[in-house]
Amino acid sequence: QVQLVESGGGLVQAGGSLRLSCVASGRTFSNYAMGWFRQAPGKEREFVATISGSGGTTYYAGSVKGRFTISRDNAKNTVYLQMNSLKPEDTAVYSCAADFTLFTDWRTWQYWGQGTRVTVSS
């Protein structure tokens, strides 16, 4: 089992920045790929970014590429999502996930945190 706890969400104005954190416990953190996904009100959960266990491979959704950066610190069992140039359409509940693959389909990910809410005002 892997337990995941997110933090860092909040209210920010358009153009602002936030950094989300997700702390993992329970298993060897570096064995797992980590992902960030989000779900806006009334919409399906969608892929945001993923990172391999070593941190050497990352993938981004087109809508966030160039604005968001995923990173991890295996010594701290933590994955981050730095979000810059935020837009109102980035408003969602952001959840981190852990699995052994980097698939962008959220349905394939095994372990999930409870989510942290991000609201971007215009």
mmCIF file with all atom_site columns, N, CA and C in Angstrom, residues 24-50:
data_model
loop_
_atom_site.group_PDB
_atom_site.id
_atom_site.type_symbol
_atom_site.label_atom_id
_atom_site.label_alt_id
_atom_site.label_comp_id
_atom_site.label_asym_id
_atom_site.label_entity_id
_atom_site.label_seq_id
_atom_site.pdbx_PDB_ins_code
_atom_site.Cartn_x
_atom_site.Cartn_y
_atom_site.Cartn_z
_atom_site.occupancy
_atom_site.B_iso_or_equiv
_atom_site.pdbx_formal_charge
_atom_site.auth_seq_id
_atom_site.auth_comp_id
_atom_site.auth_asym_id
_atom_site.auth_atom_id
_atom_site.pdbx_PDB_model_num
ATOM 1  N N  . ALA A 1 24 ? 4.461   10.829 0.053   1.00 0.00 ? 24 ALA A N  1
ATOM 2  C CA . ALA A 1 24 ? 4.098   9.415  -0.011  1.00 0.00 ? 24 ALA A CA 1
ATOM 3  C C  . ALA A 1 24 ? 4.680   8.657  1.163   1.00 0.00 ? 24 ALA A C  1
ATOM 4  N N  . SER A 1 25 ? 3.994   7.605  1.558   1.00 0.00 ? 25 SER A N  1
ATOM 5  C CA . SER A 1 25 ? 4.501   6.726  2.603   1.00 0.00 ? 25 SER A CA 1
ATOM 6  C C  . SER A 1 25 ? 4.014   5.315  2.321   1.00 0.00 ? 25 SER A C  1
ATOM 7  N N  . GLY A 1 26 ? 4.720   4.356  2.875   1.00 0.00 ? 26 GLY A N  1
ATOM 8  C CA . GLY A 1 26 ? 4.268   2.982  2.800   1.00 0.00 ? 26 GLY A CA 1
ATOM 9  C C  . GLY A 1 26 ? 5.148   2.047  1.993   1.00 0.00 ? 26 GLY A C  1
ATOM 10 N N  . ARG A 1 27 ? 5.737   2.512  0.917   1.00 0.00 ? 27 ARG A N  1
ATOM 11 C CA . ARG A 1 27 ? 6.581   1.661  0.085   1.00 0.00 ? 27 ARG A CA 1
ATOM 12 C C  . ARG A 1 27 ? 7.767   2.480  -0.399  1.00 0.00 ? 27 ARG A C  1
ATOM 13 N N  . THR A 1 28 ? 8.675   1.830  -1.104  1.00 0.00 ? 28 THR A N  1
ATOM 14 C CA . THR A 1 28 ? 9.845   2.531  -1.633  1.00 0.00 ? 28 THR A CA 1
ATOM 15 C C  . THR A 1 28 ? 9.406   3.517  -2.697  1.00 0.00 ? 28 THR A C  1
ATOM 16 N N  . PHE A 1 29 ? 9.527   4.792  -2.362  1.00 0.00 ? 29 PHE A N  1
ATOM 17 C CA . PHE A 1 29 ? 8.978   5.846  -3.207  1.00 0.00 ? 29 PHE A CA 1
ATOM 18 C C  . PHE A 1 29 ? 9.578   5.828  -4.603  1.00 0.00 ? 29 PHE A C  1
ATOM 19 N N  . SER A 1 30 ? 10.864  5.630  -4.705  1.00 0.00 ? 30 SER A N  1
ATOM 20 C CA . SER A 1 30 ? 11.525  5.721  -6.008  1.00 0.00 ? 30 SER A CA 1
ATOM 21 C C  . SER A 1 30 ? 11.136  4.585  -6.953  1.00 0.00 ? 30 SER A C  1
ATOM 22 N N  . ASN A 1 31 ? 10.469  3.579  -6.462  1.00 0.00 ? 31 ASN A N  1
ATOM 23 C CA . ASN A 1 31 ? 9.995   2.497  -7.332  1.00 0.00 ? 31 ASN A CA 1
ATOM 24 C C  . ASN A 1 31 ? 8.789   2.898  -8.170  1.00 0.00 ? 31 ASN A C  1
ATOM 25 N N  . TYR A 1 32 ? 8.141   4.000  -7.769  1.00 0.00 ? 32 TYR A N  1
ATOM 26 C CA . TYR A 1 32 ? 6.878   4.374  -8.371  1.00 0.00 ? 32 TYR A CA 1
ATOM 27 C C  . TYR A 1 32 ? 6.994   5.599  -9.260  1.00 0.00 ? 32 TYR A C  1
ATOM 28 N N  . ALA A 1 33 ? 6.330   5.522  -10.408 1.00 0.00 ? 33 ALA A N  1
ATOM 29 C CA . ALA A 1 33 ? 6.047   6.738  -11.152 1.00 0.00 ? 33 ALA A CA 1
ATOM 30 C C  . ALA A 1 33 ? 4.983   7.515  -10.382 1.00 0.00 ? 33 ALA A C  1
ATOM 31 N N  . MET A 1 34 ? 5.017   8.816  -10.527 1.00 0.00 ? 34 MET A N  1
ATOM 32 C CA . MET A 1 34 ? 4.041   9.662  -9.843  1.00 0.00 ? 34 MET A CA 1
ATOM 33 C C  . MET A 1 34 ? 3.338   10.538 -10.876 1.00 0.00 ? 34 MET A C  1
ATOM 34 N N  . GLY A 1 35 ? 2.098   10.825 -10.606 1.00 0.00 ? 35 GLY A N  1
ATOM 35 C CA . GLY A 1 35 ? 1.332   11.643 -11.541 1.00 0.00 ? 35 GLY A CA 1
ATOM 36 C C  . GLY A 1 35 ? 0.474   12.661 -10.830 1.00 0.00 ? 35 GLY A C  1
ATOM 37 N N  . TRP A 1 36 ? 0.165   13.717 -11.535 1.00 0.00 ? 36 TRP A N  1
ATOM 38 C CA . TRP A 1 36 ? -0.827  14.703 -11.085 1.00 0.00 ? 36 TRP A CA 1
ATOM 39 C C  . TRP A 1 36 ? -1.989  14.683 -12.077 1.00 0.00 ? 36 TRP A C  1
ATOM 40 N N  . PHE A 1 37 ? -3.159  14.650 -11.535 1.00 0.00 ? 37 PHE A N  1
ATOM 41 C CA . PHE A 1 37 ? -4.378  14.677 -12.325 1.00 0.00 ? 37 PHE A CA 1
ATOM 42 C C  . PHE A 1 37 ? -5.297  15.731 -11.711 1.00 0.00 ? 37 PHE A C  1
ATOM 43 N N  . ARG A 1 38 ? -6.280  16.176 -12.475 1.00 0.00 ? 38 ARG A N  1
ATOM 44 C CA . ARG A 1 38 ? -7.196  17.169 -11.929 1.00 0.00 ? 38 ARG A CA 1
ATOM 45 C C  . ARG A 1 38 ? -8.612  16.905 -12.418 1.00 0.00 ? 38 ARG A C  1
ATOM 46 N N  . GLN A 1 39 ? -9.550  17.389 -11.615 1.00 0.00 ? 39 GLN A N  1
ATOM 47 C CA . GLN A 1 39 ? -10.957 17.252 -11.972 1.00 0.00 ? 39 GLN A CA 1
ATOM 48 C C  . GLN A 1 39 ? -11.657 18.572 -11.687 1.00 0.00 ? 39 GLN A C  1
ATOM 49 N N  . ALA A 1 40 ? -12.126 19.191 -12.755 1.00 0.00 ? 40 ALA A N  1
ATOM 50 C CA . ALA A 1 40 ? -12.877 20.438 -12.627 1.00 0.00 ? 40 ALA A CA 1
ATOM 51 C C  . ALA A 1 40 ? -14.345 20.109 -12.373 1.00 0.00 ? 40 ALA A C  1
ATOM 52 N N  . PRO A 1 41 ? -15.090 21.043 -11.803 1.00 0.00 ? 41 PRO A N  1
ATOM 53 C CA . PRO A 1 41 ? -16.510 20.800 -11.522 1.00 0.00 ? 41 PRO A CA 1
ATOM 54 C C  . PRO A 1 41 ? -17.263 20.391 -12.778 1.00 0.00 ? 41 PRO A C  1
ATOM 55 N N  . GLY A 1 42 ? -17.968 19.287 -12.698 1.00 0.00 ? 42 GLY A N  1
ATOM 56 C CA . GLY A 1 42 ? -18.773 18.827 -13.808 1.00 0.00 ? 42 GLY A CA 1
ATOM 57 C C  . GLY A 1 42 ? -18.010 18.182 -14.947 1.00 0.00 ? 42 GLY A C  1
ATOM 58 N N  . LYS A 1 43 ? -16.718 17.978 -14.742 1.00 0.00 ? 43 LYS A N  1
ATOM 59 C CA . LYS A 1 43 ? -15.901 17.389 -15.806 1.00 0.00 ? 43 LYS A CA 1
ATOM 60 C C  . LYS A 1 43 ? -15.230 16.114 -15.318 1.00 0.00 ? 43 LYS A C  1
ATOM 61 N N  . GLU A 1 44 ? -14.757 15.335 -16.280 1.00 0.00 ? 44 GLU A N  1
ATOM 62 C CA . GLU A 1 44 ? -14.057 14.103 -15.947 1.00 0.00 ? 44 GLU A CA 1
ATOM 63 C C  . GLU A 1 44 ? -12.631 14.431 -15.494 1.00 0.00 ? 44 GLU A C  1
ATOM 64 N N  . ARG A 1 45 ? -12.107 13.573 -14.668 1.00 0.00 ? 45 ARG A N  1
ATOM 65 C CA . ARG A 1 45 ? -10.714 13.701 -14.259 1.00 0.00 ? 45 ARG A CA 1
ATOM 66 C C  . ARG A 1 45 ? -9.815  13.655 -15.476 1.00 0.00 ? 45 ARG A C  1
ATOM 67 N N  . GLU A 1 46 ? -8.763  14.476 -15.484 1.00 0.00 ? 46 GLU A N  1
ATOM 68 C CA . GLU A 1 46 ? -7.854  14.510 -16.625 1.00 0.00 ? 46 GLU A CA 1
ATOM 69 C C  . GLU A 1 46 ? -6.391  14.510 -16.183 1.00 0.00 ? 46 GLU A C  1
ATOM 70 N N  . PHE A 1 47 ? -5.576  14.047 -17.075 1.00 0.00 ? 47 PHE A N  1
ATOM 71 C CA . PHE A 1 47 ? -4.127  13.979 -16.875 1.00 0.00 ? 47 PHE A CA 1
ATOM 72 C C  . PHE A 1 47 ? -3.525  15.379 -16.878 1.00 0.00 ? 47 PHE A C  1
ATOM 73 N N  . VAL A 1 48 ? -2.572  15.619 -15.990 1.00 0.00 ? 48 VAL A N  1
ATOM 74 C CA . VAL A 1 48 ? -1.834  16.878 -15.953 1.00 0.00 ? 48 VAL A CA 1
ATOM 75 C C  . VAL A 1 48 ? -0.358  16.638 -16.255 1.00 0.00 ? 48 VAL A C  1
ATOM 76 N N  . ALA A 1 49 ? 0.290   15.785 -15.460 1.00 0.00 ? 49 ALA A N  1
ATOM 77 C CA . ALA A 1 49 ? 1.721   15.542 -15.628 1.00 0.00 ? 49 ALA A CA 1
ATOM 78 C C  . ALA A 1 49 ? 2.104   14.255 -14.913 1.00 0.00 ? 49 ALA A C  1
ATOM 79 N N  . THR A 1 50 ? 3.159   13.611 -15.416 1.00 0.00 ? 50 THR A N  1
ATOM 80 C CA . THR A 1 50 ? 3.687   12.425 -14.762 1.00 0.00 ? 50 THR A CA 1
ATOM 81 C C  . THR A 1 50 ? 5.209   12.482 -14.770 1.00 0.00 ? 50 THR A C  1
#
